[in-house]
CSV table of C-alpha atoms in Angstrom, one decimal:
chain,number,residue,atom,x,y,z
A,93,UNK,CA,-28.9,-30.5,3.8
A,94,UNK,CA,-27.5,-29.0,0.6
A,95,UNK,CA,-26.6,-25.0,0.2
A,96,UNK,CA,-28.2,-23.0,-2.5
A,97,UNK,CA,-26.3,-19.7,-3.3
A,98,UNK,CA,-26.7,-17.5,-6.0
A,99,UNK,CA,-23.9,-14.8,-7.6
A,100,UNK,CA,-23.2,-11.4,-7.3
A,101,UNK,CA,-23.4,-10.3,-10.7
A,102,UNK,CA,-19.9,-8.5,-11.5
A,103,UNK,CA,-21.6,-5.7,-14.5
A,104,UNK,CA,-24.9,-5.1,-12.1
A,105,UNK,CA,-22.6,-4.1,-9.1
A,106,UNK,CA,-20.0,-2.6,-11.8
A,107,UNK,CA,-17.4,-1.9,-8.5
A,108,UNK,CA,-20.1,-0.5,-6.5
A,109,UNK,CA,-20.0,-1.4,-3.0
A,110,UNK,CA,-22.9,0.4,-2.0
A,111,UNK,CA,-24.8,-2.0,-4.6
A,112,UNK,CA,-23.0,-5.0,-3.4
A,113,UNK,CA,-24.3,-3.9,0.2
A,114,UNK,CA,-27.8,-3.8,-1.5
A,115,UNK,CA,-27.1,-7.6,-3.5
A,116,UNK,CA,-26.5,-9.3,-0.6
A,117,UNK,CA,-29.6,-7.7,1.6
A,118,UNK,CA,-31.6,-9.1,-0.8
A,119,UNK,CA,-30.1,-12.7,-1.0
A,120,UNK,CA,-30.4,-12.6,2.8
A,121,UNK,CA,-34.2,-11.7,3.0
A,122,UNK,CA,-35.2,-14.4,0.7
A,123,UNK,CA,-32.8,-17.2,2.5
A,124,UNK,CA,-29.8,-17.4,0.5
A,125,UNK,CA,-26.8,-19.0,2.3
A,126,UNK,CA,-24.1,-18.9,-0.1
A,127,UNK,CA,-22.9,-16.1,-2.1
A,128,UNK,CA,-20.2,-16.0,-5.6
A,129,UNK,CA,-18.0,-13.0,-5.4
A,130,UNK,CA,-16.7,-11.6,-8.4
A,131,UNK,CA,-13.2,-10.3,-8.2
A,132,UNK,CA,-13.4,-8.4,-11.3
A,133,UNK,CA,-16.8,-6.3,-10.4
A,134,UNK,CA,-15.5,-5.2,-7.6
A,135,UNK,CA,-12.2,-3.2,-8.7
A,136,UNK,CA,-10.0,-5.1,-5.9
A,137,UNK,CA,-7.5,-6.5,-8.4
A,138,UNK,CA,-5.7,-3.7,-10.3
A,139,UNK,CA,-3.0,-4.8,-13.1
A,140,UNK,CA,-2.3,-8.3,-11.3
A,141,UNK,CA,-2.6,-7.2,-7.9
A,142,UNK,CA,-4.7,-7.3,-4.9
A,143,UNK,CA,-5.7,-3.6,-3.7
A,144,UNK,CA,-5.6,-3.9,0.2
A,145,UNK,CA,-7.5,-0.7,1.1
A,146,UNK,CA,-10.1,-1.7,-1.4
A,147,UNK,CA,-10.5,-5.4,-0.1
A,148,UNK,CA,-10.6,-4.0,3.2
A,149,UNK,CA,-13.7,-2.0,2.4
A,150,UNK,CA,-15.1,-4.9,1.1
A,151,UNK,CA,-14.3,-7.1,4.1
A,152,UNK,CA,-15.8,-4.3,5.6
A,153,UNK,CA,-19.5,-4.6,3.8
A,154,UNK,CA,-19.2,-8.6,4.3
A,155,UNK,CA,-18.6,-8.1,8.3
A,156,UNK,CA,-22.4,-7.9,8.4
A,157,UNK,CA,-23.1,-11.2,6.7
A,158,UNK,CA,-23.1,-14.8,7.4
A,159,UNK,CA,-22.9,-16.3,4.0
A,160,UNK,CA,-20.6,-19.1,2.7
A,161,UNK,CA,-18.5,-17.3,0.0
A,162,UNK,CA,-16.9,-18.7,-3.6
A,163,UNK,CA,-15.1,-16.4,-5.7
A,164,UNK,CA,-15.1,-16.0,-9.6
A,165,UNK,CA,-11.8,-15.0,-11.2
A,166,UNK,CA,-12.3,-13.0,-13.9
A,167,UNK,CA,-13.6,-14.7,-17.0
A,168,UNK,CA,-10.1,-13.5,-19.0
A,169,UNK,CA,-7.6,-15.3,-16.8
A,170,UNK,CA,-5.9,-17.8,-19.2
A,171,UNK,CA,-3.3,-19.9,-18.2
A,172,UNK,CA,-2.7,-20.6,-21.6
A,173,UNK,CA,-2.1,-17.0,-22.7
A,174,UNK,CA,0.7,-16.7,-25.6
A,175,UNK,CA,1.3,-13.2,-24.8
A,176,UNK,CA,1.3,-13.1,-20.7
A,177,UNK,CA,0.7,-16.2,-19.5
A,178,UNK,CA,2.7,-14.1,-16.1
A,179,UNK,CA,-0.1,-11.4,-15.7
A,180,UNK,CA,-2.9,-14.2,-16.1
A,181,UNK,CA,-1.3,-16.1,-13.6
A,182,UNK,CA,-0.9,-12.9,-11.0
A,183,UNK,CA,-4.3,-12.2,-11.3
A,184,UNK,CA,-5.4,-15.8,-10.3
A,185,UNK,CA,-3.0,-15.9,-7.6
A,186,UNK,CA,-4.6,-12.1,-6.6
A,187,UNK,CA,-7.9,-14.1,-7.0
A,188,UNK,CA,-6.8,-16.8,-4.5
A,189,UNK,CA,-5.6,-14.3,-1.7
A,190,UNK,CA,-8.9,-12.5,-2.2
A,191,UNK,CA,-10.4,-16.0,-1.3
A,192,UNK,CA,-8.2,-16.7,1.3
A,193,UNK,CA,-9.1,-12.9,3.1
A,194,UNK,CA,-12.6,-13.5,2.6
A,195,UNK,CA,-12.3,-17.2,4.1
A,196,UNK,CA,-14.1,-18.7,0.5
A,197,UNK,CA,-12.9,-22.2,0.1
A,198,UNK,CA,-13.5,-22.1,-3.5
A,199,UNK,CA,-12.3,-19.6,-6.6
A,200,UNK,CA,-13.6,-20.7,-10.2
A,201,UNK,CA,-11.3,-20.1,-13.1
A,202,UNK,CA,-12.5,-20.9,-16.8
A,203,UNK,CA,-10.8,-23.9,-18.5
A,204,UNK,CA,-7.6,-23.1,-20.4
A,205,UNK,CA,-8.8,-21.4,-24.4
A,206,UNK,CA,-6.2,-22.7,-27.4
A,207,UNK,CA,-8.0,-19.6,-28.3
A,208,UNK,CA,-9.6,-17.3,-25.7
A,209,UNK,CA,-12.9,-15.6,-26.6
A,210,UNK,CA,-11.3,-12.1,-26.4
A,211,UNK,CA,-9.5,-13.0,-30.3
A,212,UNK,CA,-12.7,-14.4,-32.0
A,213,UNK,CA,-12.6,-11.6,-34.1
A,214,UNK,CA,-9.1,-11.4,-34.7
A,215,UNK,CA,-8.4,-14.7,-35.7
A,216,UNK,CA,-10.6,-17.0,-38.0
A,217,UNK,CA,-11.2,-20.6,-36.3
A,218,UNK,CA,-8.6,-22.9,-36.7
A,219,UNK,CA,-7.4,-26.7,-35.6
A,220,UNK,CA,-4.7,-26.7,-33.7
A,221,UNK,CA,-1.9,-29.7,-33.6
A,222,UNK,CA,-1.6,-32.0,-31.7
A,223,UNK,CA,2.0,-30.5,-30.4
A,224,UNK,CA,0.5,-27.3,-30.4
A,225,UNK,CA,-2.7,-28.5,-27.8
A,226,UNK,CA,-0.3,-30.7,-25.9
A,227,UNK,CA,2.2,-27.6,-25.3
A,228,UNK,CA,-1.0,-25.1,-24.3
A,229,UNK,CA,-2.1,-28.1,-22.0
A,230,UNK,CA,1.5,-28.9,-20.6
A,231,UNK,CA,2.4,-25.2,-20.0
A,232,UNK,CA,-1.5,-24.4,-18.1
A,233,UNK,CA,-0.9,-27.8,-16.0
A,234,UNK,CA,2.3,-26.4,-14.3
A,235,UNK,CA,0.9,-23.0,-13.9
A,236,UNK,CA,-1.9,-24.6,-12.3
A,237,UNK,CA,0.3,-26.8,-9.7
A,238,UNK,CA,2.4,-24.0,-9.1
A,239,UNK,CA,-0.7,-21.9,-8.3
A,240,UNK,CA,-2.9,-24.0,-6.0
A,241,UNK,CA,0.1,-25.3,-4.2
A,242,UNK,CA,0.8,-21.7,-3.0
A,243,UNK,CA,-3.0,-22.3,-1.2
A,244,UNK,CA,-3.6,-25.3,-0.1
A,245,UNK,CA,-6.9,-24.7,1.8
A,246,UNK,CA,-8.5,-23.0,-1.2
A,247,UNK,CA,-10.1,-25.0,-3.7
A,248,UNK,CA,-9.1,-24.1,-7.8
A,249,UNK,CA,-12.9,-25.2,-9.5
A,250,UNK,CA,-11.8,-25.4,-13.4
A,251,UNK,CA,-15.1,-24.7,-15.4
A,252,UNK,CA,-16.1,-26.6,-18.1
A,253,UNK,CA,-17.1,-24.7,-21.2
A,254,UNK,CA,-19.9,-23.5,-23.1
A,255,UNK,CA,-19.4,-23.9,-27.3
A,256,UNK,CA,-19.3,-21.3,-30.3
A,257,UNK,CA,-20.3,-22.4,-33.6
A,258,UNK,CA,-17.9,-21.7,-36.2
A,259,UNK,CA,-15.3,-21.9,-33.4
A,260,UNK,CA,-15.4,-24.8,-31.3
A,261,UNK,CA,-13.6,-26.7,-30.0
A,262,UNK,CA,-11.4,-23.6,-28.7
A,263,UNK,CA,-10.9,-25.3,-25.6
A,264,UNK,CA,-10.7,-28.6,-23.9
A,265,UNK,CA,-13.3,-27.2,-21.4
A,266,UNK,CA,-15.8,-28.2,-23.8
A,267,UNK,CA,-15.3,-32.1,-23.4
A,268,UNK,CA,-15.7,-33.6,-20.1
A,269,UNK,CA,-13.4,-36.2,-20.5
A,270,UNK,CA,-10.7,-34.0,-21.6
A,271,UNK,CA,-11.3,-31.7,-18.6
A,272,UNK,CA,-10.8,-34.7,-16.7
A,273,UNK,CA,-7.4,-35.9,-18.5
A,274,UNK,CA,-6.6,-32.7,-17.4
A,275,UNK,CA,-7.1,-32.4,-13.6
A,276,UNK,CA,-5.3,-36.4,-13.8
A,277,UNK,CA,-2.0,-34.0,-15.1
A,278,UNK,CA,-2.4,-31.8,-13.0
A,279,UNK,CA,-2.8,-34.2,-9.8
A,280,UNK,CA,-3.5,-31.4,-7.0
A,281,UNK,CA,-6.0,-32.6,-4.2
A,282,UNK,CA,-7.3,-28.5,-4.4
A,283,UNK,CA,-7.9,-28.6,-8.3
A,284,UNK,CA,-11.0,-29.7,-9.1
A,285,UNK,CA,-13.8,-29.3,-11.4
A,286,UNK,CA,-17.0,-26.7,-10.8
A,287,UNK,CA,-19.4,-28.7,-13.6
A,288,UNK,CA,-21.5,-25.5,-15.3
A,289,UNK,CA,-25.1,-27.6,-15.6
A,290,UNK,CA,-25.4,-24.9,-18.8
A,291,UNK,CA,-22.6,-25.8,-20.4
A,292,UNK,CA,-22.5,-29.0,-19.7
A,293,UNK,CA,-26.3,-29.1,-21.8
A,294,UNK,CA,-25.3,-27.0,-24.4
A,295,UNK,CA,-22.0,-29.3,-25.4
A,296,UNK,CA,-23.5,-32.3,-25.0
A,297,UNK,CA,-26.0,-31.3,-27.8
A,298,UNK,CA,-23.6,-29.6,-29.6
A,299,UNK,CA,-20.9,-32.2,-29.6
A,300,UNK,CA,-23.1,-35.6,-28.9
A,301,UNK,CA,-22.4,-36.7,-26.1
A,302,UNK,CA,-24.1,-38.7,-23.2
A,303,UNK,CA,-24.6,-35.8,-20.4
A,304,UNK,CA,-25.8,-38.2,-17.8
A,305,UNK,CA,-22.7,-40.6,-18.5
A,306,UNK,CA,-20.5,-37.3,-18.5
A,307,UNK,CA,-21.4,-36.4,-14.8
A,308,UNK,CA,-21.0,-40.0,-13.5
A,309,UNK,CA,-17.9,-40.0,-15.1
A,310,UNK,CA,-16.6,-36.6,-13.5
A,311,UNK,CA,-17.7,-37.9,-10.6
A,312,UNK,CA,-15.4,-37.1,-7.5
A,313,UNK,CA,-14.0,-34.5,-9.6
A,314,UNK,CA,-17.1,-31.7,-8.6
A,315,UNK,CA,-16.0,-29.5,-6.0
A,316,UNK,CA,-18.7,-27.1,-7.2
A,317,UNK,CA,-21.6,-25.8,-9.0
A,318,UNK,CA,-23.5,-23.2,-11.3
A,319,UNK,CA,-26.7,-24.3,-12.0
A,320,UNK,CA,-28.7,-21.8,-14.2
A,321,UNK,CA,-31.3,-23.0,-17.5
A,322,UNK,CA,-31.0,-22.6,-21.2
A,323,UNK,CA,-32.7,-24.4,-24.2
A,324,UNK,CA,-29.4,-26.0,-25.5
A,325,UNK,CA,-28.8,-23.6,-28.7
A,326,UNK,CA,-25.9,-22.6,-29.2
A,327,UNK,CA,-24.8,-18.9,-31.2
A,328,UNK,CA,-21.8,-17.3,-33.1
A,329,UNK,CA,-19.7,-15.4,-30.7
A,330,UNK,CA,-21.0,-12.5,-31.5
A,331,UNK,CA,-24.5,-12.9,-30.8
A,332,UNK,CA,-25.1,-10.9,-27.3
A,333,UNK,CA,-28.7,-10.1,-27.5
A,334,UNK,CA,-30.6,-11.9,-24.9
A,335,UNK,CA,-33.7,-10.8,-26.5
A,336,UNK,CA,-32.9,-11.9,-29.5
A,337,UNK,CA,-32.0,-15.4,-29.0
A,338,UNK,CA,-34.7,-16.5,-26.3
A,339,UNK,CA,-37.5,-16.5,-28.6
A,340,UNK,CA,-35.6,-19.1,-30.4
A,341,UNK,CA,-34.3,-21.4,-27.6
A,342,UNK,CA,-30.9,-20.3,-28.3
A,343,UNK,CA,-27.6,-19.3,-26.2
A,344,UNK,CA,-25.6,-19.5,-22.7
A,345,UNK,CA,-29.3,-17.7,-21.6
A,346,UNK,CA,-28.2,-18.0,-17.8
A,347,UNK,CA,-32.0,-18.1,-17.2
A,348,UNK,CA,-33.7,-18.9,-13.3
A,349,UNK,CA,-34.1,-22.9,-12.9
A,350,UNK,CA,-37.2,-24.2,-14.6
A,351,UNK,CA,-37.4,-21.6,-17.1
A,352,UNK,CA,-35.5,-23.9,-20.0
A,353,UNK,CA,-35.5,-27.5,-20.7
A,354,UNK,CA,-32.0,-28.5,-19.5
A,355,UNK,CA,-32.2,-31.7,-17.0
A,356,UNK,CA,-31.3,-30.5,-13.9
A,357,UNK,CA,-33.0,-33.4,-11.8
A,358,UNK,CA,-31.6,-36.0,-13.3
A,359,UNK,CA,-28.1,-34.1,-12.6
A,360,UNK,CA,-28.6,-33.4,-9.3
A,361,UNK,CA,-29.7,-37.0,-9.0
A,362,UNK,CA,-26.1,-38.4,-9.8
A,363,UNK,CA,-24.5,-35.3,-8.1
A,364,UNK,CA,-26.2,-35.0,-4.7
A,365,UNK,CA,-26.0,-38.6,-2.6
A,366,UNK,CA,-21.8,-37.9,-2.6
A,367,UNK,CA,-21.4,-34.2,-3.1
A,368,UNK,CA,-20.8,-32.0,-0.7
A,369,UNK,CA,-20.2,-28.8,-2.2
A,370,UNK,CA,-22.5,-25.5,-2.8
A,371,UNK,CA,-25.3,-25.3,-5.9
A,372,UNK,CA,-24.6,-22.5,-6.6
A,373,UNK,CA,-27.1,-20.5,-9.0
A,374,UNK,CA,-25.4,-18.7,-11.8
A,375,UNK,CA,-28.4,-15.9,-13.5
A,376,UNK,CA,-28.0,-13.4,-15.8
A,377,UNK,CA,-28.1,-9.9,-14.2
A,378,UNK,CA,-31.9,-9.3,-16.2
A,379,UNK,CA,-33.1,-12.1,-13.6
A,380,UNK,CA,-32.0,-10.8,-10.6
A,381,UNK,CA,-35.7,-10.1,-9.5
A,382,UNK,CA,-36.1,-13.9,-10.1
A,383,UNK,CA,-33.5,-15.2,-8.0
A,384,UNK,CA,-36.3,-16.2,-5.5
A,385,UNK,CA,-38.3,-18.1,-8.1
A,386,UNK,CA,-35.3,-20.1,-9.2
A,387,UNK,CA,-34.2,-21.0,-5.5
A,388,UNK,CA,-37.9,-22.5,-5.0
A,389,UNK,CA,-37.3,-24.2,-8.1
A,390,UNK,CA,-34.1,-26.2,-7.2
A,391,UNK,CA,-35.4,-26.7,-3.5
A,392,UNK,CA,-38.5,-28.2,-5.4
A,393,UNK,CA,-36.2,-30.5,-7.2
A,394,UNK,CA,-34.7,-31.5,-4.8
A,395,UNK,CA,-36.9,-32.5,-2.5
A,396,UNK,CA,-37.7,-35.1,-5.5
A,397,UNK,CA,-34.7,-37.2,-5.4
């Protein structure tokens, strides 16, 4: 039996524990059993650190659930930040002992960026050397050791990547096998990957690669899912709009399952006989009323394998 969750959505609940309250009512009247918390929509890290009396309120609202928790770090932790590579790393450590208090197994954290998203507009695209790479990659693998070895029992997902045009490849999160040549440097049994199903669609178009190869290749590598649908476009950096780009099949659109064309049965086909983690549905905050739909969608699919 496999456990669908879905996430809170850290802008909806924008620190609101009163709407995280309501969130997680609603995932429990329609038969959720796994929940992703976001650290940064609940205002429980603060400059690198973990607020106790605000994690305490929130342990306080979860006391009246039973769901199996992940936790999201916030999408700006970079390991392979040139400026404070420190504070990046104390807010992923804050992540972990959130995880740890909540008793999640798993905290997601977003594959190293040569160039993080934040500096599109600062800096033109631009190819990196080899030196260069190999220093950003060196310097995020020992940060990473350092990390997950303080918590053993928690489980460090690395997200693979969605691409830009005009600036991919700005991280090796984009390639499957160089995510993987990563977690081999790394060599942590609580590092892992959590495979994005969107990404992982919108590279493989963008890039050409075989996407059914890539996930037999990640194999035992998956600790963890998010599983949303898209139509495989890809956008500038700048392009936000939702309602702009879903007429024309394009962007990272987060939408419910069966809403895009990306091949989700065939992926759960090579995932499911030896995986053993959560599917874990990843929608925008403009779906949230759809959450249902998508859950009957995936149990639909799977229930074809």
């Amino acid at each position: 039996m496999f456990t669908i969750g879905s996430k809170i959505d850290e802008v909806r609940i924008d620190g609101s524990l009163l709407k995280l309250r309501q969130d997680l009512e609603s995932f429990q009247k329609i038969g959720l059993k796994a929940v992703e918390l976001p650290v940064h929509g609940l205002d429980v890290i603060l400059n690198g650190r973990l607020i106790q009396p605000q994690l305490d309120k929130i342990l306080s609202v979860l006391k009246d659930f039973d769901f199996l928790y992940s936790i999201h770090s916030p999408n700006p932790v970079n390991l392979m930040d040139k400026k404070d590579a420190g504070l990046h790393a104390d807010v992923l450590l804050a992540s972990l002992e959130f995880a740890r208090q909540v008793r999640a197994k798993i905290v997601v954290y977003h594959a190293g960026r040569y160039l993080p998203e934040e500096e599109f507009f600062a800096f033109p695209a631009r190819g990196l050397s080899l030196k260069e790479k190999e220093n950003l990659l060196e310097r995020e693998a020992l940060l990473l050791q350092a990390i997950s070895g303080q918590y053993p029992d928690v489980t460090l997902a690395v997200e693979n990547a969605r691409p830009y045009l005009n600036q991919s490849p700005y991280t090796y999160g984009e390639f499957p096998e160089e995510l993987k040549r990563q977690l081999v440097r790394v060599n942590r049994p609580n590092v892992k990957i959590n495979l994005d199903f969107g990404h992982l669609y919108m590279t493989s178009l963008f890039h050409g690669y075989d996407l059914e190869a890539a996930v037999q290749s990640l194999g035992d590598f998956i600790a963890h899912t998010h599983i949303h649908d898209n139509f495989g476009g890809a956008v500038h950096h700048w392009e936000k709009q939702q309602t702009h780009q879903l007429p024309f099949g394009r962007g990272d659109s987060h939408m419910p399952v069966g809403r895009g064309n990306l091949p989700i049965g065939p992926i759960l086909d090579i995932l499911l006989p030896g995986y053993t983690g959560l599917l874990m549905m990843e929608l925008r905050s403009r779906y949230f009323d759809d959450i249902q739909e998508s859950k009957q969608n995936l149990e639909a699919l799977i229930t074809l394998l």
